[in-house]
XYZ file of C-alpha atoms in Angstrom:
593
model
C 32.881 7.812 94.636
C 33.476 4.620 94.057
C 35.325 2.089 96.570
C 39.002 2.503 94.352
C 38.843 5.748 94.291
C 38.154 6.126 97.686
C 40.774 3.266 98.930
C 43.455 5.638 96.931
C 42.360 8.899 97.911
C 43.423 7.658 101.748
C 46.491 6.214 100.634
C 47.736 9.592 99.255
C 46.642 11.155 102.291
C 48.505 8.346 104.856
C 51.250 9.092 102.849
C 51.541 12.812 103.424
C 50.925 12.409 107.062
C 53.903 10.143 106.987
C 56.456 12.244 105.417
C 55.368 15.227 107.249
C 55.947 13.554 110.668
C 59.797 12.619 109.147
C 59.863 16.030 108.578
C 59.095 17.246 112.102
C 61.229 14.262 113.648
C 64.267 15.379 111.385
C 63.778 19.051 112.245
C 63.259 18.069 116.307
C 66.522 16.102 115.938
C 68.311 18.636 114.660
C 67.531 21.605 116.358
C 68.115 18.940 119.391
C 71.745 19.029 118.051
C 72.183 22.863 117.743
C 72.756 24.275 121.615
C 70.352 26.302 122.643
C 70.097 29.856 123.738
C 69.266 31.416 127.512
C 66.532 33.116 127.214
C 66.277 36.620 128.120
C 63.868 37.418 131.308
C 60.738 39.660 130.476
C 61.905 43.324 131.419
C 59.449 45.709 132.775
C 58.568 48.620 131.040
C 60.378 51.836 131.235
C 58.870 54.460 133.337
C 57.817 57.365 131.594
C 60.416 60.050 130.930
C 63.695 57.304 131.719
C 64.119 57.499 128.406
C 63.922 60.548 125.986
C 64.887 60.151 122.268
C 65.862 64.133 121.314
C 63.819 64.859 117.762
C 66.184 65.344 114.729
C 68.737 63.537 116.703
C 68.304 60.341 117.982
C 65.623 58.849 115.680
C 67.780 60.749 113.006
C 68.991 58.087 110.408
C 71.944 57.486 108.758
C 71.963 58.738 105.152
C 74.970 56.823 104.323
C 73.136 53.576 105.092
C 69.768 54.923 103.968
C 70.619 56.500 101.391
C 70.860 54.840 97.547
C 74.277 55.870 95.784
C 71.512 57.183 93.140
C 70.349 59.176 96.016
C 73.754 60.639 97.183
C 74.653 61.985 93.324
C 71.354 63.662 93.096
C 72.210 65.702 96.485
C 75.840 66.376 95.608
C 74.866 68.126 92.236
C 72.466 70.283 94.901
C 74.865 71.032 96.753
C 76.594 75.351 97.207
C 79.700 75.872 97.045
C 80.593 78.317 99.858
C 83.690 80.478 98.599
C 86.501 80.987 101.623
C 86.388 84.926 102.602
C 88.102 87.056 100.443
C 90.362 89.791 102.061
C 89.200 93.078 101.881
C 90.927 95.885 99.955
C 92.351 98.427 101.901
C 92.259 100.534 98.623
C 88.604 100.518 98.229
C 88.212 102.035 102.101
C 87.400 105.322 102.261
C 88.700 105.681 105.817
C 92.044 104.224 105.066
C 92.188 106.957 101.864
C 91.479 110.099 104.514
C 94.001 108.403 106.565
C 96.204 108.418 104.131
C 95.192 112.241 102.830
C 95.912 113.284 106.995
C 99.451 111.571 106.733
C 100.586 113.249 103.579
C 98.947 117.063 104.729
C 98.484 118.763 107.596
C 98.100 117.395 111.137
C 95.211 119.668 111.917
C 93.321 117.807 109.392
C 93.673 114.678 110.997
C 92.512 116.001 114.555
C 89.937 118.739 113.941
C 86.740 117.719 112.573
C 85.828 119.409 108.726
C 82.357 120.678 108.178
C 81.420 118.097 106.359
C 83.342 114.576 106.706
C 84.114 112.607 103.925
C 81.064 110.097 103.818
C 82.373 106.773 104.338
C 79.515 104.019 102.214
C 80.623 101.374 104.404
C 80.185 102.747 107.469
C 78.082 100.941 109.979
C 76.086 104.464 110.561
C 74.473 104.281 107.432
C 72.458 100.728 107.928
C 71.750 98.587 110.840
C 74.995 97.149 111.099
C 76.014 97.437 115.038
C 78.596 100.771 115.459
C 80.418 98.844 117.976
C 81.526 96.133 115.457
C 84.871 96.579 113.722
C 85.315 96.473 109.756
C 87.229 92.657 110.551
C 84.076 91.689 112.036
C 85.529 92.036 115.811
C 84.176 93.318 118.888
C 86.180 94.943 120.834
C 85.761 95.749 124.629
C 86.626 99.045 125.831
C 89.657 97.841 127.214
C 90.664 97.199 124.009
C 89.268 100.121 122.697
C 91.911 101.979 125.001
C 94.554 100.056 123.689
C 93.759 100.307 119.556
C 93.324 104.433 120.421
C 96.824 104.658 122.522
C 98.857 102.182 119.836
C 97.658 104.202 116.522
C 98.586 107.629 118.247
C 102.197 105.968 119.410
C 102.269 104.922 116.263
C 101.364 107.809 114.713
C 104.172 109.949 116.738
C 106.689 107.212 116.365
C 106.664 106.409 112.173
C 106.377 110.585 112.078
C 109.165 111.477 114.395
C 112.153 109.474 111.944
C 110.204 110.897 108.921
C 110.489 114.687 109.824
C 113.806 114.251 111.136
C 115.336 112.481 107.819
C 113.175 114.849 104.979
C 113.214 118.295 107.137
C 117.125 118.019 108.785
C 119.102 114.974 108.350
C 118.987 114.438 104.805
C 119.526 118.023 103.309
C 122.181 118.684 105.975
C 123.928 115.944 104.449
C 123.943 117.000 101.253
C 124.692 120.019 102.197
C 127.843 118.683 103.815
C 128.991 116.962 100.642
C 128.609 119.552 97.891
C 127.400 122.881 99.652
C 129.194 123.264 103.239
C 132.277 122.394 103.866
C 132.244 123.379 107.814
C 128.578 122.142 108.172
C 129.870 119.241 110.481
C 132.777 120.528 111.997
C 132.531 122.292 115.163
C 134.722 125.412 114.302
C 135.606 127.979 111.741
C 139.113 127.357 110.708
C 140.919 127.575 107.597
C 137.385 127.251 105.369
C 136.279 130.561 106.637
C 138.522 132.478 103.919
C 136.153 131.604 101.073
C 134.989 134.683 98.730
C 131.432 136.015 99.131
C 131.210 134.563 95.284
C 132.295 130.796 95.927
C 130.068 130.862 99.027
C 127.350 131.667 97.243
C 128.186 128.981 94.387
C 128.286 126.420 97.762
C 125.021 127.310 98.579
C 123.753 126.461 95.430
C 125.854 123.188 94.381
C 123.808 120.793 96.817
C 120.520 121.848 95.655
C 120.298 120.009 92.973
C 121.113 116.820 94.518
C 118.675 116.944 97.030
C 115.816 117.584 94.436
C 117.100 114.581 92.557
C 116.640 112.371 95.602
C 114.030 113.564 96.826
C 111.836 113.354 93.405
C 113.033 109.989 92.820
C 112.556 108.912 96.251
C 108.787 110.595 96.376
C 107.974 108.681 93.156
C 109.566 104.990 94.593
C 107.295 105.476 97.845
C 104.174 106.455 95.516
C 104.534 102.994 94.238
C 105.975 101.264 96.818
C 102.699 102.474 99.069
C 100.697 101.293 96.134
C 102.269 97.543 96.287
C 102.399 96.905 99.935
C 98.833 97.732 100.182
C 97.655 94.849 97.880
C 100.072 92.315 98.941
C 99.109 93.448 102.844
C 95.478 92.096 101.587
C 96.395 89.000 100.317
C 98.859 87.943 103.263
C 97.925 85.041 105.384
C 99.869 84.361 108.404
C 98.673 82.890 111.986
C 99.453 86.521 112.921
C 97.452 88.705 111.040
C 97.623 90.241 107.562
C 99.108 93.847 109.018
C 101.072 92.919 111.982
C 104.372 90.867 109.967
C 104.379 93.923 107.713
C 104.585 96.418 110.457
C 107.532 94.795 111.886
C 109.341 93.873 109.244
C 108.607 97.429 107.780
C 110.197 98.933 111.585
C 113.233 97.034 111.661
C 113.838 96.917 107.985
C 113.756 101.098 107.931
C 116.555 101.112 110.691
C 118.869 98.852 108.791
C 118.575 101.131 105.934
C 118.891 104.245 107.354
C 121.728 103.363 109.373
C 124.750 103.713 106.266
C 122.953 106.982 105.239
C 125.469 109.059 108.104
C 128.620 107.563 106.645
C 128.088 108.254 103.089
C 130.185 110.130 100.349
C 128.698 110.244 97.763
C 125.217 110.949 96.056
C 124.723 107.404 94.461
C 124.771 105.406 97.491
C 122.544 108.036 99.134
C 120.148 107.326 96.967
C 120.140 103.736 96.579
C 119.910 103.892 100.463
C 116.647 106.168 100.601
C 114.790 104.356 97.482
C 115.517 100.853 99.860
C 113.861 102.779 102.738
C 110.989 104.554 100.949
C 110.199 100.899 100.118
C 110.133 99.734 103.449
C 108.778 102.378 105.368
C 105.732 102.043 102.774
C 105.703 98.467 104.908
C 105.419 100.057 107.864
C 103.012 103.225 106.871
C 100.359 101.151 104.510
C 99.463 98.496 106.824
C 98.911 101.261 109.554
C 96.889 103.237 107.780
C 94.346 99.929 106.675
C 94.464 98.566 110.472
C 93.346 101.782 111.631
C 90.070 102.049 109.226
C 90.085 97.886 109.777
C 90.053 97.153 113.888
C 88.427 100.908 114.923
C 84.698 100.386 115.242
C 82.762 103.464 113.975
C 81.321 104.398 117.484
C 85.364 105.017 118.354
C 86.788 106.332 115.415
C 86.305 110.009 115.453
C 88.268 109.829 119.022
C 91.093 107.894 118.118
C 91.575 110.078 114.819
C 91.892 113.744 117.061
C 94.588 111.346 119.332
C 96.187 110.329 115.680
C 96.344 113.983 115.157
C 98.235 114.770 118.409
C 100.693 112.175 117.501
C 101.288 114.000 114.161
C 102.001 117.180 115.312
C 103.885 115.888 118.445
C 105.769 113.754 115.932
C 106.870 116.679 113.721
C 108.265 118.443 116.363
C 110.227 116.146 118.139
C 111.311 114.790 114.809
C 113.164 118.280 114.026
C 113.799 118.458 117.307
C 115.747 115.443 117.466
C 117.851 116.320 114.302
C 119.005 119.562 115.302
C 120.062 118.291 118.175
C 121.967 115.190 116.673
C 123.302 117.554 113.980
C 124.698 120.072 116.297
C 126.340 117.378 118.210
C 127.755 114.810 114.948
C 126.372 114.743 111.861
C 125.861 111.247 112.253
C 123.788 111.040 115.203
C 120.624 111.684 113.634
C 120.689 108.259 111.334
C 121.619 106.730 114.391
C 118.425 108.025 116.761
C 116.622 107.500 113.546
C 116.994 103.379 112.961
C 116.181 103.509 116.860
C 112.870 105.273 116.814
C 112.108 103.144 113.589
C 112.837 100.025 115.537
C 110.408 101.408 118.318
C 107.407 102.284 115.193
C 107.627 99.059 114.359
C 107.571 97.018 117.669
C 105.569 99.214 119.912
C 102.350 99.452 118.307
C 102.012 95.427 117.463
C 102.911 94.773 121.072
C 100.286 97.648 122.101
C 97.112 96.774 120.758
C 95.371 94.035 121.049
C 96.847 90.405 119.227
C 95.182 90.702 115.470
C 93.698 87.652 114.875
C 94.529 84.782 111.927
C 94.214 85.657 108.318
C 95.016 81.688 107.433
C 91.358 81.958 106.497
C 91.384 84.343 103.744
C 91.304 82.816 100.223
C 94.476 81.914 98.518
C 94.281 83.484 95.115
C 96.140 84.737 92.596
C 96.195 88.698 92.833
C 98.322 91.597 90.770
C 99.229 94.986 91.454
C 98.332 96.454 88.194
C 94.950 97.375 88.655
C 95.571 99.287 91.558
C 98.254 101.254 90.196
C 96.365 102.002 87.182
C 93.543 103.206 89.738
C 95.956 105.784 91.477
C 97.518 106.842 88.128
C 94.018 107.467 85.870
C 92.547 110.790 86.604
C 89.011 110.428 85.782
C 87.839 111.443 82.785
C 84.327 112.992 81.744
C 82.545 116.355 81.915
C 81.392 114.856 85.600
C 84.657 114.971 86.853
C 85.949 118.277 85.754
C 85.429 119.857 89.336
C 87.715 117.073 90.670
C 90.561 117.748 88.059
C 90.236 121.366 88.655
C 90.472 120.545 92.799
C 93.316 117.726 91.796
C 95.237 120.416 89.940
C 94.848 122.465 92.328
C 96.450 120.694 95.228
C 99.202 119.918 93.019
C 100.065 123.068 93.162
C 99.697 124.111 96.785
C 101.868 120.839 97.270
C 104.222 122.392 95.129
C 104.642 125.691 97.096
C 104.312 123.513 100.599
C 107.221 121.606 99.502
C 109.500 123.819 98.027
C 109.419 125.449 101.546
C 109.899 122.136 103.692
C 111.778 120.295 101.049
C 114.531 123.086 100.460
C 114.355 124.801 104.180
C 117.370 123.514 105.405
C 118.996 125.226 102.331
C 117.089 128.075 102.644
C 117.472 128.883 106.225
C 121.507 128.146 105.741
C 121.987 129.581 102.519
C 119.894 132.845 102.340
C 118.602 133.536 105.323
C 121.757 133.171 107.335
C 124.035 133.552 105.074
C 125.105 137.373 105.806
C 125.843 135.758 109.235
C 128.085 133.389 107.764
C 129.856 135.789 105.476
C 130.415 137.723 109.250
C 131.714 134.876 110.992
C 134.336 134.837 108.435
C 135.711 138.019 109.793
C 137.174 136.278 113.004
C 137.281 132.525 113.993
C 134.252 131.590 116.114
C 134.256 129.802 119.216
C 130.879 128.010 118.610
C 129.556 125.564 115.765
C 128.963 127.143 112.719
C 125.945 124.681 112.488
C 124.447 125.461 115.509
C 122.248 129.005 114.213
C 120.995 127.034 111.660
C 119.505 123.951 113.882
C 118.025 127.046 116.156
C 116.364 128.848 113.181
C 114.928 125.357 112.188
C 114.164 124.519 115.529
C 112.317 127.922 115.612
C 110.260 127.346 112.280
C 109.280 123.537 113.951
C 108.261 124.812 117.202
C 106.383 127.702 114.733
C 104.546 125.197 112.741
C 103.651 122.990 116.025
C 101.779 125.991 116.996
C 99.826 127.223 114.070
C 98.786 123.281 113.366
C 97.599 123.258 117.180
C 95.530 127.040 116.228
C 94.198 125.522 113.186
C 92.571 122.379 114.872
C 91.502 123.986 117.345
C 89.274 126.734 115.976
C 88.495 124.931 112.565
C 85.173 123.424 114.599
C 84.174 126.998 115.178
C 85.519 128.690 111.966
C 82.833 126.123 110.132
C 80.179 126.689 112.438
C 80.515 130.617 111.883
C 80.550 129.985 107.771
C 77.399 127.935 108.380
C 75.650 130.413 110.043
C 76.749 133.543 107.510
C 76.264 131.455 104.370
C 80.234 131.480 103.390
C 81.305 128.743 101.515
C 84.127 126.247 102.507
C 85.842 127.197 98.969
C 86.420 131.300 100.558
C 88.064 129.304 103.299
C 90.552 127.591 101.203
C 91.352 130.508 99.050
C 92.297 132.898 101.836
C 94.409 130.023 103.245
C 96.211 129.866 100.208
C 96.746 133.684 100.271
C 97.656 133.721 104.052
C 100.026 130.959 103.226
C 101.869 133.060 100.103
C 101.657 136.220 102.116
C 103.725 134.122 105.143
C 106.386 133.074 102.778
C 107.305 136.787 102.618
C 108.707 136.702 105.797
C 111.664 134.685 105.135
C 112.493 136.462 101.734
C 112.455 139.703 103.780
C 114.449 138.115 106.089
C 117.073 137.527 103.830
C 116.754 140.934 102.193
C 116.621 143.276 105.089
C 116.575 142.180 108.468
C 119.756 141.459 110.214
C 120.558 138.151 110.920
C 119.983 138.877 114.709
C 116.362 138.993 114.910
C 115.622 135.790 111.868
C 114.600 133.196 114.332
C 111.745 135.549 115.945
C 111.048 135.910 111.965
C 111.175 132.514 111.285
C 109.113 131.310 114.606
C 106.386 133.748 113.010
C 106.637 132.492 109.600
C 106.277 128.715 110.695
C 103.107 129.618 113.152
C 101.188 131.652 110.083
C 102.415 128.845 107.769
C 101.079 125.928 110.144
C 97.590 127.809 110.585
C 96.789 128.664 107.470
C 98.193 125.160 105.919
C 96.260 123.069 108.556
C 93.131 125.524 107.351
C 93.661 125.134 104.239
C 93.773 121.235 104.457
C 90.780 120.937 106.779
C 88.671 123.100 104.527
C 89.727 121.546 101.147
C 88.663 118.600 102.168
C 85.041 119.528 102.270
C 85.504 121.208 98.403
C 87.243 118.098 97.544
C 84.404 115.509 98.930
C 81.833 117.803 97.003
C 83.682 117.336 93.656
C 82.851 113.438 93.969
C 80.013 112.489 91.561
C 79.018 109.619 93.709
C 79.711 108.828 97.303
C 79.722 105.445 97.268
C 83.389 106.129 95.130
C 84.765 108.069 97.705
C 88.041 105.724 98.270
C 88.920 105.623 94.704
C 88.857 108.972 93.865
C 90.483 109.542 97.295
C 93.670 107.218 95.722
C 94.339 109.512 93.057
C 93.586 112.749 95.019
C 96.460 111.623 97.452
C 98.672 110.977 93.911
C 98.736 114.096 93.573
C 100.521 114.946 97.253
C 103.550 112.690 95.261
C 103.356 114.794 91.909
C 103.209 118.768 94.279
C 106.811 117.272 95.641
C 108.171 115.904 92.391
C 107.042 119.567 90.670
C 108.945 121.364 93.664
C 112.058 119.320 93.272
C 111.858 120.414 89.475
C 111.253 124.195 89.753
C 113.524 124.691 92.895
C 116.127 123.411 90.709
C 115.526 125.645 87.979
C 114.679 128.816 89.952
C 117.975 128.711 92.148
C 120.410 127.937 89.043
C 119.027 130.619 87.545
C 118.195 133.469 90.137
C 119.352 131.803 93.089
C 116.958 131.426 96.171
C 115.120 134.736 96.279
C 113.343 133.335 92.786
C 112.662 130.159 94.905
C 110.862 131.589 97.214
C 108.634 134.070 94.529
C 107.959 130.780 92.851
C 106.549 129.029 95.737
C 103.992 132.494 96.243
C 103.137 132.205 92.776
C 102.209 128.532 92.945
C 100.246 128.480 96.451
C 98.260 131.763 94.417
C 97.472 129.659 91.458
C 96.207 126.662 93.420
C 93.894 129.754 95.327
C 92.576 130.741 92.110
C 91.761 127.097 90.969
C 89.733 126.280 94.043
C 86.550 124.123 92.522
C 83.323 125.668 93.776
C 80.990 123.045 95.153
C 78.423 120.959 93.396
């Protein structure tokens, strides 16, 4: 290296050294400017376990600062949509269906157990669902338990009660009054007694077929109306439940309706009146009938149905009860007890049982009537089914001659089987209600039926067992119900053939207790041949929908041929038609599968 070279090299380098210590005096003066900050002491260490950071928690990140937007899209295209619970349909529950089918038969079916009970698929039995569980997914304690079994069987006694005392008393003595019975109401013979044998017998026929006109009308309104309420009971959500606004509405509703009915005229408002309360005592009877298959677990359900049962029957009675007794007093008083024991169906059971929780839950979506009607309405078809349609025809026709005896027995009793006692009466002016034979003979025939129901539950148990044993089939069962049933409706046509007058309401207490056992046999026992028509088990509620249809088309049929029969042979054919009816549905008994 030469000496130039060299003499610039450590110019360069003095150069450097020089800027880089203006540098470092520039930087010193300014940071000399900035104010400086305390300085933290040296902590000690934390002890071990002071502090614990909880895995998945504390050192957890957050995604929304983590995360990319890029990031985010990808998971939200991952992401499940979880659909809101749907409501369940009360139409697709094979317990609600057989609590129906009790309702519209005998009470004996509701509290004696069949041989073989109608398999329920979504019973908790049948997997490893808990039995203690209800179908709304609650768990009630046995406190409440208590409190579910004592509201359904109030409820049961209370909805009944009004029901039998409007169809069995208040409604055809009505009638009766307008077109039939001039003295029905009043509470002596006078001047009326002086009719001919010939125009008294004309009376007795004039109101009939009024009464079948409502009452067909009025059993096809309900049909529907039961049909409706059902589905739009799913789909309500309310902060009280999906059944309890219906049930009260349906209660208090029934009375206001029900109230006019005692000061009516005329048949057109009578039955504008009772199609406005078959519509809203469907709002009271559908959403009972779904709670009870809904907030029973299975564990409790057999017991609370025999207690259903006892409200039935207890219901029944006290129902006729009630409207003899109003009817001998005014002819009013019955509508009057009735909006009150209506207001009580409505309000007791709600305040009974235990608060039914929120359906606000439940999915908010659009829903329709239609399909369920056209479920009830379609008899199925195929070569599978023809046991069912022969057992569907069948009780169509025992409904048929069941109701032309409970439908028309106000008539009956009043009309044929007392009416030599009226035609007597005429002889001298009496000094007690005309009316007042006829509430005792129907009071006889309730108290009858009470009896035979009671008979029927009570030995069906054993009366299955003893068929089990001997190899006889449930189907012999329901065909010598059927005949016992035709053989009891002799008694009241002999009644009004032969017997004096005197000794009818021994005759009629008879008639009602055969009736009421072999009915309540007949309905216990059918139900086995009906369950073993069913291809498949897991359809038990729908073909259970249209099988109760068919309760609706037995009382429509009556109202038709009682109609026909009494214009044309007055009430003797009446009764020979409902014998020959309750013997065809005997001879169309389906044998089981």
């Amino acid at each position: 290296m030469t000496d130039s070279q060299y003499n610039q090299q450590s110019a360069s380098q003095s150069s450097q050294s020089a800027q880089s210590q203006q540098s470092q005096s520039a930087q010193s003066q300014q940071s000399a400017q900035q104010p400086q900050e305390p300085q933290q002491p040296p902590q000690p260490k934390p002890l071990p376990g002071q502090i614990y950071i909880r895995p998945g928690i504390d050192d957890r990140p957050d995604l929304d600062k983590a995360l990319t937007p890029e990031d985010k899209k990808a998971i939200a295209r991952l992401a499940v949509h979880i659909e809101r619970e749907q409501p369940d349909d009360s139409a697709a529950h094979t317990e609600t269906q057989a609590v129906r089918m009790s309702t519209a038969g005998s009470p004996a079916v509701a509290t004696a157990i069949p041989p073989t009970p109608i398999a329920d698929a979504s019973s908790a039995f049948l997997d490893m669902r808990d039995p203690m569980v209800a179908a709304d997914g609650s768990r009630p304690a046995k406190p409440a338990v208590h409190r579910l079994t004592v509201s359904f069987t109030l409820a049961a006694l209370l909805r009944t009660l009004p029901w039998a005392m409007l169809n069995m008393v208040a409604l055809p003595a009505l009638v009766d009054r307008m077109y039939g019975n001039p003295f029905a109401g009043t509470a002596h013979a006078g001047a009326s007694l002086s009719a001919t044998e010939e125009a008294s017998r004309m009376a007795g026929i004039a109101p009939l077929p009024w009464l079948a006109i409502v009452v067909a009308v009025g059993s096809i309104v309900g049909l529907f109306a039961n049909i409706v309420v059902g589905v739009h009971s799913d789909h309500t959500r309310t902060k009280y439940g999906r059944r309890t606004p219906w049930i009260l509405a349906g209660g208090l509703l029934s009375a206001v309706f029900v109230l006019p009915l005692g000061a009516l005229a005329n048949v057109g408002g009578l039955l504008f009146f009772w199609l406005l309360l078959q519509i809203t005592y469907a709002m009271l009877a559908a959403p009972l009938a779904a709670a009870f298959g809904e907030r029973l677990p299975d564990k409790f359900r057999e017991r609370a149905m025999r207690w259903r049962g006892i409200g039935l029957m207890v219901g029944q009675m006290l129902g006729v009860a009630l409207g003899v007794g109003g009817i001998a007093i005014d002819g009013a008083l019955p509508f009057g007890l009735t909006a009150l024991v209506f207001v009580l169906a409505g309000v007791v059971p709600v305040l009974v049982w235990p608060k039914e929780g929120t359906s606000e839950s439940i999915a908010a979506e659009k829903y329709s009537s239609e399909a369920a009607v056209k479920t009830v309405l379609t008899l199925p078809a195929g070569d599978e089914n023809a046991a069912f349609r022969r057992a569907y025809i069948a009780r169509i026709c025992m409904m048929t001659g069941v109701s032309l005896m409970t439908v028309f027995q106000w008539l009956i009793v009043r009309h044929y089987v007392l009416a030599a006692w009226y035609m007597d009466a005429r002889s001298a002016v009496s000094s007690a209600p005309l009316i007042w034979p006829v509430c005792v003979a129907m009071l006889m025939i309730a108290l009858g039926t009470l009896v035979g129901a009671a008979v029927a539950a009570g030995w069906s148990g054993r009366l299955g067992e003893w068929c089990e044993a001997k190899d006889v089939a449930t189907r012999t069962v329901v065909i010598v119900a059927c005949a016992v049933y035709a053989a009891a409706i002799l008694l009241p046509l002999v009644l009004g053939l032969l017997i004096a007058p005197a000794v009818a309401n021994v005759g009629l207490f008879v008639y009602g207790a055969v009736a009421g056992v072999a009915f309540g046999l007949y309905d216990v026992f059918n139900q086995d041949v009906v369950a073993a028509t069913i291809p498949d088990p897991r359809d038990n509620a729908r073909y259970l929908a249209v099988f109760n249809a068919a309760n609706t088309w037995g009382v429509v049929l009556a109202a038709c041929l009682g109609v026909v029969a009494v214009m044309t042979f007055g009430y003797v054919a009446l009764l020979v038609v409902a014998i020959v009816v309750v013997l065809i549905a005997a001879a169309l008994a389906p044998k089981a599968a």
